[in-house]
Coordinates of C-alpha atoms and ligand atoms in Angstrom, one line a residue:
M1117 CA 3.5 -31.2 -41.4
S1118 CA 0.3 -33.0 -40.2
E1119 CA 0.7 -35.1 -42.7
K1120 CA -0.2 -38.5 -40.5
T1121 CA -3.8 -36.6 -40.2
N1122 CA -6.4 -36.3 -42.6
T1123 CA -7.5 -32.8 -41.6
K1124 CA -9.2 -31.4 -44.5
F1125 CA -8.9 -27.1 -44.8
I1126 CA -11.4 -24.8 -46.1
F1127 CA -9.2 -21.7 -47.0
I1128 CA -12.3 -18.8 -47.2
T1129 CA -10.5 -15.0 -48.3
G1130 CA -12.6 -12.7 -49.9
G1131 CA -13.3 -10.1 -53.0
V1132 CA -14.0 -7.0 -54.5
V1133 CA -14.8 -4.8 -50.7
S1134 CA -14.1 -5.3 -47.3
S1135 CA -17.4 -5.4 -44.7
L1136 CA -18.5 -8.2 -46.6
G1137 CA -18.8 -10.2 -43.5
K1138 CA -16.5 -13.2 -44.2
G1139 CA -16.2 -13.7 -40.2
L1140 CA -19.8 -14.5 -40.1
A1141 CA -19.3 -16.9 -43.1
S1142 CA -16.6 -18.9 -41.7
A1143 CA -19.1 -19.1 -38.7
S1144 CA -22.0 -20.1 -40.4
L1145 CA -20.1 -22.6 -42.9
A1146 CA -18.2 -24.3 -39.1
A1147 CA -21.5 -23.8 -37.9
L1148 CA -23.4 -26.0 -40.7
L1149 CA -20.4 -28.8 -41.0
Q1150 CA -21.0 -29.4 -37.3
A1151 CA -24.6 -29.9 -37.5
R1152 CA -23.4 -32.3 -40.1
G1153 CA -21.6 -34.3 -37.2
Y1154 CA -18.1 -33.0 -37.8
K1155 CA -15.4 -31.7 -35.9
V1156 CA -14.7 -28.0 -36.5
R1157 CA -11.5 -25.7 -35.9
L1158 CA -11.3 -21.5 -37.2
R1159 CA -8.7 -19.5 -37.6
K1160 CA -8.5 -16.0 -37.9
L1161 CA -4.8 -14.9 -40.7
D1162 CA -4.6 -11.2 -40.2
P1163 CA -2.0 -9.6 -42.9
Y1164 CA -1.5 -5.9 -40.8
L1165 CA 1.4 -5.5 -39.4
N1166 CA 0.3 -4.6 -35.6
V1167 CA 0.8 -7.9 -34.0
D1168 CA -2.4 -8.4 -31.9
P1169 CA -5.8 -6.1 -32.0
G1170 CA -4.6 -4.7 -28.3
T1171 CA -3.1 -1.7 -29.0
M1172 CA -5.5 -0.7 -31.8
N1173 CA -8.1 2.0 -31.6
P1174 CA -11.7 -0.1 -31.8
C1175 CA -13.6 2.6 -33.7
Q1176 CA -11.0 1.3 -36.9
H1177 CA -10.3 -2.0 -36.3
G1178 CA -14.2 -3.2 -33.9
E1179 CA -13.9 -4.7 -30.8
V1180 CA -10.4 -6.8 -29.7
F1181 CA -12.0 -10.2 -28.6
V1182 CA -10.2 -11.7 -26.2
T1183 CA -9.6 -16.1 -25.7
D1184 CA -9.8 -17.7 -22.2
D1185 CA -5.7 -18.1 -22.9
G1186 CA -5.3 -14.4 -23.3
T1187 CA -5.1 -13.5 -26.6
E1188 CA -5.7 -9.8 -28.1
A1189 CA -7.7 -10.7 -31.1
D1190 CA -9.8 -9.9 -34.3
L1191 CA -13.5 -9.5 -33.0
D1192 CA -14.2 -12.3 -35.5
L1193 CA -12.9 -14.9 -33.0
G1194 CA -15.9 -13.3 -31.1
H1195 CA -18.4 -15.3 -34.1
Y1196 CA -16.5 -18.4 -34.4
E1197 CA -16.7 -18.6 -30.7
R1198 CA -20.6 -18.1 -30.8
F1199 CA -21.8 -19.7 -33.3
S1200 CA -19.3 -23.2 -33.0
G1201 CA -19.4 -22.6 -29.5
I1202 CA -15.7 -23.9 -29.3
P1203 CA -13.3 -21.6 -26.9
A1204 CA -10.8 -20.2 -29.9
T1205 CA -6.9 -19.8 -28.3
K1206 CA -3.4 -18.3 -29.2
Y1207 CA -3.3 -20.8 -31.7
D1208 CA -6.5 -19.4 -33.9
S1209 CA -5.0 -16.1 -34.4
V1210 CA -2.1 -14.4 -36.6
T1211 CA -1.5 -11.1 -37.9
S1212 CA 1.4 -10.4 -40.0
G1213 CA 3.3 -8.7 -36.6
K1214 CA 3.3 -11.6 -35.1
I1215 CA 4.7 -13.7 -38.0
Y1216 CA 7.6 -10.8 -38.6
Q1217 CA 8.6 -10.9 -34.7
R1218 CA 8.8 -14.7 -35.3
V1219 CA 10.7 -14.1 -38.4
L1220 CA 13.6 -12.2 -37.2
D1221 CA 13.9 -13.7 -34.1
K1222 CA 14.7 -17.0 -35.5
E1223 CA 16.6 -15.1 -37.7
R1224 CA 18.5 -13.4 -35.1
R1225 CA 19.1 -16.7 -33.0
G1226 CA 20.8 -18.0 -35.7
D1227 CA 17.9 -20.6 -36.4
Y1228 CA 18.7 -19.8 -40.1
L1229 CA 22.2 -21.2 -40.9
G1230 CA 23.1 -17.5 -42.7
A1231 CA 20.6 -17.9 -45.3
T1232 CA 18.4 -14.7 -46.7
I1233 CA 15.7 -14.3 -45.4
Q1234 CA 12.5 -13.4 -48.0
V1235 CA 9.3 -13.5 -48.3
I1236 CA 9.3 -16.6 -49.6
P1237 CA 10.0 -19.5 -48.1
H1238 CA 10.5 -17.8 -44.3
V1239 CA 7.3 -15.5 -44.1
T1240 CA 4.9 -18.3 -46.2
N1241 CA 6.9 -21.2 -44.3
E1242 CA 5.4 -19.1 -41.4
I1243 CA 2.1 -19.0 -41.8
K1244 CA 1.4 -22.6 -43.0
D1245 CA 2.9 -23.6 -39.9
V1246 CA 0.7 -21.8 -38.0
I1247 CA -2.3 -23.0 -40.5
L1248 CA -1.4 -26.9 -39.4
G1249 CA 0.2 -26.4 -36.0
H1250 CA -1.5 -27.3 -32.6
I1251 CA -4.8 -29.0 -34.9
E1252 CA -5.9 -32.4 -32.8
D1253 CA -8.4 -34.7 -34.6
E1254 CA -10.3 -32.0 -36.2
D1255 CA -12.3 -33.0 -39.2
F1256 CA -12.2 -29.0 -40.7
V1257 CA -10.2 -26.6 -40.0
L1258 CA -11.2 -22.7 -41.7
C1259 CA -8.7 -20.2 -41.7
E1260 CA -10.0 -16.3 -42.8
I1261 CA -7.4 -14.8 -44.1
G1262 CA -8.4 -11.2 -43.5
G1263 CA -8.8 -7.7 -45.7
T1264 CA -9.8 -8.4 -50.0
V1265 CA -7.8 -9.7 -52.5
G1266 CA -5.9 -7.7 -54.3
D1267 CA -3.8 -5.9 -50.7
I1268 CA 0.1 -5.8 -51.0
E1269 CA -0.5 -7.1 -46.9
G1270 CA -2.5 -10.4 -48.4
Q1271 CA 0.0 -11.0 -50.7
P1272 CA 2.2 -14.0 -48.2
Y1273 CA -0.7 -16.2 -47.5
L1274 CA -2.3 -16.5 -50.6
E1275 CA 1.0 -17.4 -52.0
A1276 CA 1.5 -20.2 -48.2
I1277 CA -2.7 -21.2 -48.9
R1278 CA -1.4 -22.4 -52.9
Q1279 CA 1.7 -24.0 -52.3
L1280 CA -0.7 -25.9 -48.9
A1281 CA -3.3 -26.5 -51.6
Y1282 CA 0.1 -28.4 -53.5
E1283 CA 1.2 -30.0 -50.5
L1284 CA -2.1 -31.5 -49.4
G1285 CA -4.1 -32.2 -52.2
R1286 CA -6.6 -30.7 -54.1
D1287 CA -9.2 -33.1 -52.5
R1288 CA -7.6 -32.0 -48.4
T1289 CA -8.4 -27.9 -49.9
M1290 CA -11.4 -26.4 -50.5
F1291 CA -10.9 -22.4 -51.8
L1292 CA -13.9 -20.3 -50.5
H1293 CA -14.0 -17.2 -52.0
L1294 CA -16.5 -14.7 -50.8
T1295 CA -17.3 -11.5 -53.2
L1296 CA -20.5 -8.7 -53.4
L1297 CA -22.7 -9.6 -57.2
P1298 CA -23.5 -5.1 -56.7
Y1299 CA -27.5 -4.1 -57.8
I1300 CA -28.0 -1.3 -60.1
P1301 CA -31.7 -0.7 -59.7
T1302 CA -31.6 1.6 -62.4
A1303 CA -30.8 -1.4 -64.9
G1304 CA -32.7 -3.1 -62.8
E1305 CA -29.4 -5.6 -63.2
L1306 CA -26.4 -7.9 -60.5
K1307 CA -23.3 -7.1 -62.1
T1308 CA -20.7 -10.1 -62.1
K1309 CA -18.4 -8.6 -63.0
P1310 CA -16.6 -7.7 -60.2
T1311 CA -16.2 -10.5 -59.6
Q1312 CA -14.5 -11.9 -61.8
H1313 CA -12.7 -9.7 -61.3
S1314 CA -12.5 -10.4 -58.2
V1315 CA -11.1 -14.1 -59.5
K1316 CA -9.1 -13.4 -61.9
Q1317 CA -7.0 -11.9 -59.0
L1318 CA -7.2 -15.4 -57.2
Q1319 CA -5.7 -17.3 -60.2
E1320 CA -2.8 -14.9 -60.5
Y1321 CA -1.8 -16.7 -58.1
G1322 CA -2.8 -19.5 -59.2
I1323 CA -5.7 -19.7 -56.5
Q1324 CA -9.2 -21.7 -58.3
P1325 CA -11.5 -20.9 -56.5
D1326 CA -14.6 -23.8 -55.6
I1327 CA -16.6 -22.2 -54.7
L1328 CA -18.3 -18.4 -54.5
L1329 CA -19.8 -17.5 -52.1
C1330 CA -21.6 -13.9 -53.2
R1331 CA -23.8 -11.7 -51.1
S1332 CA -26.6 -10.2 -53.0
Q1333 CA -29.3 -7.8 -52.0
I1334 CA -32.0 -10.3 -54.4
E1335 CA -31.6 -13.7 -55.9
I1336 CA -29.4 -14.4 -58.7
P1337 CA -30.5 -15.7 -61.7
Q1338 CA -30.3 -17.7 -63.1
N1339 CA -28.8 -16.5 -66.1
E1340 CA -25.9 -14.9 -63.7
R1341 CA -25.2 -17.7 -61.8
R1342 CA -24.1 -19.7 -65.2
K1343 CA -22.0 -16.5 -66.3
I1344 CA -20.8 -16.5 -63.1
A1345 CA -19.4 -20.2 -62.9
L1346 CA -18.6 -19.9 -67.1
F1347 CA -16.0 -17.1 -66.3
C1348 CA -14.4 -18.0 -62.7
N1349 CA -14.2 -21.4 -63.4
V1350 CA -16.5 -22.5 -60.7
K1351 CA -19.0 -25.0 -61.5
E1352 CA -22.4 -23.8 -61.4
E1353 CA -24.2 -25.2 -57.9
C1354 CA -20.9 -23.9 -56.7
V1355 CA -22.5 -20.3 -56.9
I1356 CA -24.0 -20.1 -54.1
A1357 CA -26.3 -16.8 -52.8
A1358 CA -25.3 -15.5 -49.8
L1359 CA -28.5 -12.6 -49.3
D1360 CA -29.3 -10.7 -46.8
A1361 CA -30.3 -12.5 -43.8
K1362 CA -33.0 -11.2 -41.0
S1363 CA -30.2 -11.4 -38.6
I1364 CA -26.8 -12.5 -38.4
Y1365 CA -28.3 -15.9 -36.7
H1366 CA -30.5 -16.8 -39.6
V1367 CA -27.2 -17.1 -42.2
P1368 CA -26.3 -20.9 -41.3
L1369 CA -30.3 -21.3 -42.0
A1370 CA -29.7 -18.6 -45.3
Y1371 CA -27.0 -21.1 -45.9
S1372 CA -27.3 -24.5 -45.8
Q1373 CA -31.0 -24.0 -47.9
E1374 CA -28.4 -22.2 -50.7
G1375 CA -26.8 -26.0 -50.2
L1376 CA -24.0 -25.1 -48.7
D1377 CA -22.7 -26.8 -46.3
Y1378 CA -24.2 -29.7 -49.1
Q1379 CA -21.3 -28.4 -51.9
V1380 CA -18.8 -28.6 -48.9
C1381 CA -19.7 -32.8 -48.5
K1382 CA -20.2 -33.2 -52.0
Y1383 CA -16.7 -31.9 -53.1
F1384 CA -14.7 -34.0 -50.0
G1385 CA -16.6 -36.6 -51.3
L1386 CA -18.5 -36.9 -47.9
N1387 CA -21.6 -38.1 -47.2
N1388 CA -24.3 -34.9 -48.0
T1389 CA -27.0 -38.0 -47.8
Q1390 CA -28.5 -36.8 -44.7
E1391 CA -29.5 -33.4 -43.9
P1392 CA -28.0 -31.3 -41.3
D1393 CA -29.2 -30.7 -37.7
L1394 CA -30.3 -27.8 -37.1
K1395 CA -32.7 -27.6 -34.8
K1396 CA -30.9 -25.3 -32.4
W1397 CA -30.3 -22.5 -35.0
Q1398 CA -34.0 -22.8 -35.5
H1399 CA -35.2 -22.2 -32.5
I1400 CA -33.7 -19.5 -32.3
A1401 CA -34.7 -17.8 -35.8
E1402 CA -37.8 -19.0 -34.4
V1403 CA -37.4 -16.6 -31.1
I1404 CA -36.0 -13.9 -32.9
Q1405 CA -38.5 -13.4 -35.4
N1406 CA -41.3 -13.5 -33.0
P1407 CA -40.3 -12.1 -29.5
E1408 CA -43.3 -11.3 -26.5
G1409 CA -42.0 -7.6 -26.2
E1410 CA -39.2 -4.8 -26.6
V1411 CA -37.2 -4.0 -24.1
T1412 CA -34.3 -0.5 -24.6
I1413 CA -31.4 -0.8 -23.0
A1414 CA -28.8 1.7 -23.3
V1415 CA -24.8 1.5 -23.6
V1416 CA -23.7 4.5 -23.0
G1417 CA -19.8 3.9 -24.2
K1418 CA -17.9 6.8 -26.2
Y1419 CA -16.9 4.0 -29.8
Q1420 CA -19.1 5.4 -32.9
L1421 CA -18.5 2.4 -34.4
Q1422 CA -21.5 0.6 -33.4
E1423 CA -18.4 -3.0 -34.2
A1424 CA -16.8 -1.7 -31.2
Y1425 CA -19.1 -3.4 -29.3
K1426 CA -19.6 -6.3 -31.4
S1427 CA -19.6 -8.5 -28.2
L1428 CA -21.9 -6.4 -26.1
A1429 CA -25.1 -5.7 -28.3
E1430 CA -25.0 -9.8 -29.6
A1431 CA -24.3 -10.6 -25.6
L1432 CA -28.1 -8.6 -25.2
T1433 CA -29.0 -10.0 -27.6
H1434 CA -28.5 -13.6 -26.2
G1435 CA -29.7 -12.2 -23.0
G1436 CA -33.5 -11.4 -24.8
L1437 CA -33.5 -14.5 -26.1
A1438 CA -33.4 -16.6 -23.5
N1439 CA -36.1 -13.9 -22.3
H1440 CA -38.0 -14.5 -25.5
F1441 CA -37.8 -10.4 -25.5
K1442 CA -35.7 -8.8 -28.8
V1443 CA -33.5 -6.0 -26.9
K1444 CA -33.6 -3.0 -28.9
I1445 CA -30.4 -0.7 -28.0
K1446 CA -30.3 2.6 -27.3
W1447 CA -26.3 3.9 -28.6
L1448 CA -25.9 6.6 -26.0
D1449 CA -22.4 9.1 -26.0
A1450 CA -21.4 9.2 -23.2
E1451 CA -20.3 12.6 -24.1
D1452 CA -23.2 13.8 -24.6
V1453 CA -24.6 12.2 -21.4
E1454 CA -22.1 15.3 -19.7
K1455 CA -23.5 17.5 -21.9
Q1456 CA -26.8 17.1 -21.4
G1457 CA -27.3 15.6 -18.5
A1458 CA -28.5 12.0 -17.2
E1459 CA -32.1 12.8 -17.1
A1460 CA -33.1 14.7 -21.0
L1461 CA -31.1 11.0 -22.4
L1462 CA -31.7 8.4 -19.9
S1463 CA -35.3 8.2 -19.1
D1464 CA -37.2 6.0 -21.8
V1465 CA -35.0 3.2 -21.3
S1466 CA -35.4 0.1 -19.1
G1467 CA -31.7 -0.2 -18.5
I1468 CA -28.3 1.5 -17.7
L1469 CA -25.4 -1.0 -19.0
V1470 CA -21.4 1.5 -18.9
P1471 CA -19.2 -0.9 -21.1
G1472 CA -15.9 -1.1 -20.8
G1473 CA -13.6 1.9 -21.8
F1474 CA -10.1 3.7 -21.6
G1475 CA -9.2 6.2 -20.6
N1476 CA -10.7 10.1 -19.7
R1477 CA -13.0 11.2 -22.6
G1478 CA -16.8 10.6 -21.4
T1479 CA -16.0 9.6 -18.2
E1480 CA -18.2 12.5 -15.8
G1481 CA -20.7 10.9 -18.8
K1482 CA -20.2 7.6 -17.6
I1483 CA -20.5 8.5 -13.9
K1484 CA -23.8 10.2 -13.9
A1485 CA -25.2 6.7 -15.9
A1486 CA -24.5 4.9 -13.0
Q1487 CA -25.4 7.5 -10.8
Y1488 CA -29.1 7.7 -12.5
A1489 CA -28.9 4.0 -12.7
R1490 CA -28.6 4.1 -8.2
E1491 CA -30.9 6.7 -7.4
R1492 CA -33.5 5.8 -10.4
N1493 CA -33.9 1.6 -9.3
I1494 CA -33.1 1.3 -13.0
P1495 CA -30.9 -1.8 -13.9
Y1496 CA -27.6 -0.8 -14.2
L1497 CA -24.5 -3.3 -15.7
G1498 CA -21.3 -1.9 -15.6
I1499 CA -18.9 -4.4 -17.3
C1500 CA -15.1 -3.4 -16.6
F1501 CA -14.5 0.4 -17.0
G1502 CA -17.6 1.3 -16.0
M1503 CA -18.1 -1.4 -12.8
Q1504 CA -15.0 1.0 -11.8
M1505 CA -16.8 4.5 -12.6
A1506 CA -20.3 3.6 -10.8
V1507 CA -17.8 2.6 -8.0
I1508 CA -16.5 5.7 -8.0
E1509 CA -19.2 7.7 -8.1
T1510 CA -20.6 5.7 -4.9
I1511 CA -17.5 6.5 -2.9
R1512 CA -17.6 10.3 -4.2
N1513 CA -21.7 10.8 -4.2
I1514 CA -22.1 8.9 -1.2
A1515 CA -18.9 8.1 0.9
G1516 CA -18.6 11.9 0.4
I1517 CA -14.9 11.3 -1.1
K1518 CA -15.4 14.3 -4.2
N1519 CA -11.6 14.1 -5.3
A1520 CA -12.8 9.7 -5.9
G1521 CA -10.6 9.0 -9.1
S1522 CA -9.1 6.6 -11.0
T1523 CA -4.9 6.9 -11.6
E1524 CA -5.3 6.2 -15.7
L1525 CA -7.3 9.7 -15.8
S1526 CA -5.9 11.8 -13.2
E1527 CA -2.7 11.3 -10.2
D1528 CA -4.3 14.2 -9.2
C1529 CA -7.3 12.5 -7.4
E1530 CA -8.1 9.8 -4.7
P1531 CA -6.9 6.8 -5.8
V1532 CA -10.2 4.5 -5.8
V1533 CA -9.2 2.9 -9.1
G1534 CA -4.7 2.8 -8.8
L1535 CA -3.0 0.1 -11.6
M1536 CA -2.0 -2.6 -10.9
T1537 CA 1.7 -3.6 -10.7
E1538 CA 1.4 -7.6 -9.3
W1539 CA -1.2 -10.0 -9.2
D1540 CA -1.4 -14.0 -9.1
K1541 CA -1.5 -15.8 -12.0
D1542 CA -2.3 -19.9 -11.8
G1543 CA 0.0 -19.4 -8.4
T1544 CA 2.6 -17.2 -9.9
K1545 CA 3.2 -13.7 -9.6
E1546 CA 2.9 -11.3 -12.9
T1547 CA 4.6 -7.5 -12.5
R1548 CA 4.3 -4.5 -14.3
H1549 CA 5.5 -0.8 -14.2
K1550 CA 4.1 2.0 -14.8
D1551 CA 6.4 2.9 -17.8
G1552 CA 6.0 -0.9 -19.5
D1553 CA 4.7 -0.9 -23.3
L1554 CA 1.3 -1.2 -23.4
G1555 CA 0.7 -4.2 -25.5
G1556 CA -0.3 -7.3 -24.7
T1557 CA 0.6 -6.3 -20.8
M1558 CA -3.2 -6.1 -19.5
R1559 CA -4.5 -8.7 -16.9
L1560 CA -5.4 -10.6 -19.6
G1561 CA -7.7 -13.8 -20.4
A1562 CA -9.6 -15.4 -17.5
Y1563 CA -9.3 -15.9 -14.2
P1564 CA -11.3 -17.9 -11.5
T1565 CA -13.7 -15.6 -8.9
I1566 CA -14.9 -16.4 -5.9
L1567 CA -18.9 -15.3 -4.6
D1568 CA -20.4 -14.3 -1.9
D1569 CA -22.8 -17.0 -0.8
K1570 CA -25.4 -14.2 0.1
S1571 CA -25.4 -12.0 -3.1
K1572 CA -27.5 -11.4 -5.8
A1573 CA -24.0 -12.4 -8.7
F1574 CA -24.2 -16.6 -6.6
Q1575 CA -27.7 -16.4 -7.5
I1576 CA -27.7 -15.3 -10.8
Y1577 CA -24.2 -17.9 -11.4
G1578 CA -25.6 -20.3 -9.3
S1579 CA -22.2 -21.4 -8.0
R1580 CA -19.2 -20.3 -6.0
E1581 CA -16.3 -20.3 -8.5
I1582 CA -16.2 -19.1 -11.7
N1583 CA -14.4 -18.2 -14.8
E1584 CA -14.4 -15.0 -17.1
R1585 CA -12.3 -13.0 -19.1
H1586 CA -10.4 -10.1 -18.1
R1587 CA -9.2 -7.1 -20.0
H1588 CA -7.8 -4.2 -17.8
R1589 CA -4.8 -2.9 -16.4
Y1590 CA -6.3 -0.9 -13.6
E1591 CA -8.2 -2.2 -10.5
V1592 CA -10.8 -1.2 -7.7
N1593 CA -8.0 -0.8 -4.8
I1594 CA -9.6 -3.7 -1.8
K1595 CA -9.0 -0.8 0.6
Y1596 CA -11.5 1.2 -0.6
E1597 CA -14.2 -1.9 0.7
A1598 CA -15.9 -0.6 3.7
V1599 CA -16.1 2.3 2.6
L1600 CA -18.3 0.6 0.4
K1601 CA -20.2 -1.2 2.2
K1602 CA -21.3 1.8 4.5
A1603 CA -22.0 3.4 0.6
G1604 CA -24.3 0.3 0.4
M1605 CA -22.5 -1.3 -1.6
L1606 CA -20.4 -5.2 -1.5
I1607 CA -18.6 -6.5 -2.8
S1608 CA -19.6 -9.6 -4.0
G1609 CA -16.8 -11.8 -6.2
K1610 CA -13.0 -11.5 -6.1
S1611 CA -9.9 -13.1 -6.6
P1612 CA -9.4 -16.1 -4.8
D1613 CA -6.7 -14.5 -2.9
G1614 CA -9.0 -11.9 -2.1
E1615 CA -6.6 -8.8 -2.8
L1616 CA -8.2 -7.9 -6.3
P1617 CA -12.9 -6.5 -5.8
E1618 CA -14.2 -8.6 -9.1
I1619 CA -17.9 -7.4 -9.1
V1620 CA -19.7 -5.2 -7.5
E1621 CA -23.6 -4.1 -6.7
R1622 CA -25.8 -3.1 -4.7
P1623 CA -28.5 -5.2 -2.6
E1624 CA -30.7 -2.5 -2.0
H1625 CA -31.1 -2.2 -5.9
P1626 CA -33.6 -3.8 -8.2
W1627 CA -30.4 -4.9 -9.7
F1628 CA -26.8 -3.1 -9.3
I1629 CA -24.2 -4.5 -10.5
G1630 CA -20.5 -4.2 -11.8
V1631 CA -18.1 -6.6 -12.6
Q1632 CA -14.1 -6.2 -13.6
F1633 CA -14.6 -9.1 -15.8
H1634 CA -16.7 -8.8 -19.0
P1635 CA -19.0 -11.5 -19.7
E1636 CA -19.9 -10.6 -23.2
L1637 CA -17.3 -12.6 -24.3
K1638 CA -18.4 -15.8 -23.2
S1639 CA -22.1 -15.6 -24.2
K1640 CA -23.8 -17.8 -27.4
P1641 CA -26.9 -17.6 -28.5
F1642 CA -27.4 -21.2 -27.5
D1643 CA -26.3 -20.5 -24.1
P1644 CA -27.0 -16.9 -23.5
H1645 CA -24.6 -15.8 -20.2
P1646 CA -26.5 -15.5 -16.3
L1647 CA -26.0 -12.4 -16.2
F1648 CA -26.5 -11.1 -19.2
V1649 CA -30.3 -13.0 -19.3
A1650 CA -30.7 -11.1 -15.4
F1651 CA -30.0 -8.1 -16.7
V1652 CA -32.5 -7.7 -19.4
K1653 CA -35.1 -9.3 -17.3
A1654 CA -34.9 -7.5 -14.8
A1655 CA -35.3 -4.2 -17.1
I1656 CA -37.7 -6.1 -18.7
E1657 CA -39.6 -5.5 -14.8
N1658 CA -38.3 -2.3 -15.1
S1659 CA -40.9 -2.0 -17.6
R1660 CA -43.8 -2.7 -16.7
L1661 CA -43.1 -0.6 -14.3
I1662 CA -42.9 2.1 -16.1
Ligands
LIG2008 N1 -9.3 1.3 -18.5 C1 -9.5 0.4 -17.7 C2 -8.2 -0.6 -17.0 O1 -7.5 -0.7 -18.3 C3 -10.8 -0.8 -17.4 C4 -10.1 -1.8 -19.3 C5 -11.7 -2.0 -19.9 O2 -12.7 -1.7 -19.2 N2 -11.6 -2.7 -21.0 O3 -8.6 -0.7 -16.4

């Protein structure tokens, strides 16, 4: 237990319905505490049984976020990083799958000395160890519990945080519950009953919320606040309205205005007389509200759920912010591009982005999109799969190797993109076999890339060595470097051993870049990623030509 520190713990739970934005609420509170000068850490505890979301369909779960240390994690970690600027680590994301795996490993090793293994105390202890472990000198650790109160899977987590509040004391622990006040237009009223029920349920688990953050479409009348406070046993000033905001980057400002950070500090007996320093958030909100123009960029993907491209959409927004422009995303299904042709769907956009992806569906549409961008001089950014498809397009259509492909999609092709079976990681060899496990076995996390100092990539990054996050199993074969060069495509970034192409570009094109990594994962509103800044700028310039 971290008894020696004085770190305070804020547990964030959600009630009534899912998708209320607990991740954003946690990230916003963290940003507000930082704006008051505190050091924070954010953690996500997901009750589902997958070991991590890496093998889950993005249509169900949304994007898989990847940390520097190669953890495949919930997309909320993306919000945490974007709002706090703090890189998350493997210690900041856990699932029931991981917890049970650890418990069962210990059981097999004999660590429990003959005990009967039970949810309480063995699973709950493991959860508490995650919450308390690997803390440095943070003032606050914010722990978001995934799911909605009442979910069966969530019960051990609620029990664990109840125990922690008992063990650490209520002066070091706070429960924040995010709920919904539905608005019934015919009655012209906000309804408090679902919130009351949700809090009752928490109380059944022995948890008394200290702050209720209430999502609502309209201002919460004083009467309703009073009612919620009285029935839920929460101070009236701790019933805080979370109204729909103009953009997610307005949320910290809105919460602060409602007194969230003020009440949190008051609860912990911390000085709250000084206003938080919210200048950077005010600046972002200001630029979002008053853009100098709008530019349309197509994202040619395949997952219908936009959550599957969360970081990507945010990184485009950040690239727009840096250029004082609003980026409008035209979401396209690659299969539609395949069927209807690129001209029909892409002639009205100023930039084309083909994001990461897996599997066959839609690949020919992505290749068509890359071809259209190349032929029409439209700025193109290919990310991971989007880079691989751009390379295949060049080799097929310029180098004339018609059956060029990826072994991910077909064994019967010229393997321009092939399975990586061996690569270097911090001086040691990682090896893979084609029949190996799918979970957690990709080339994951931050790896260095060395840039060609005569390239556009070098100009954009302004340095020779960069570090970006990866999540892939296949790779453009370096053997095709000469063929690509002849076809007008330069490999402008490589792994330090020169074996793995990391960036490709077309020097003769106004802006055509493909990257094997995921730059979107490191972009922040107040520190936009240089590739997105440059790509959006190129799209803006292109829109002026149209
Ligand atoms: N499916 C491709 C690979 O595994 C690309 C992965 C991605 O786009 N993240 O290499």
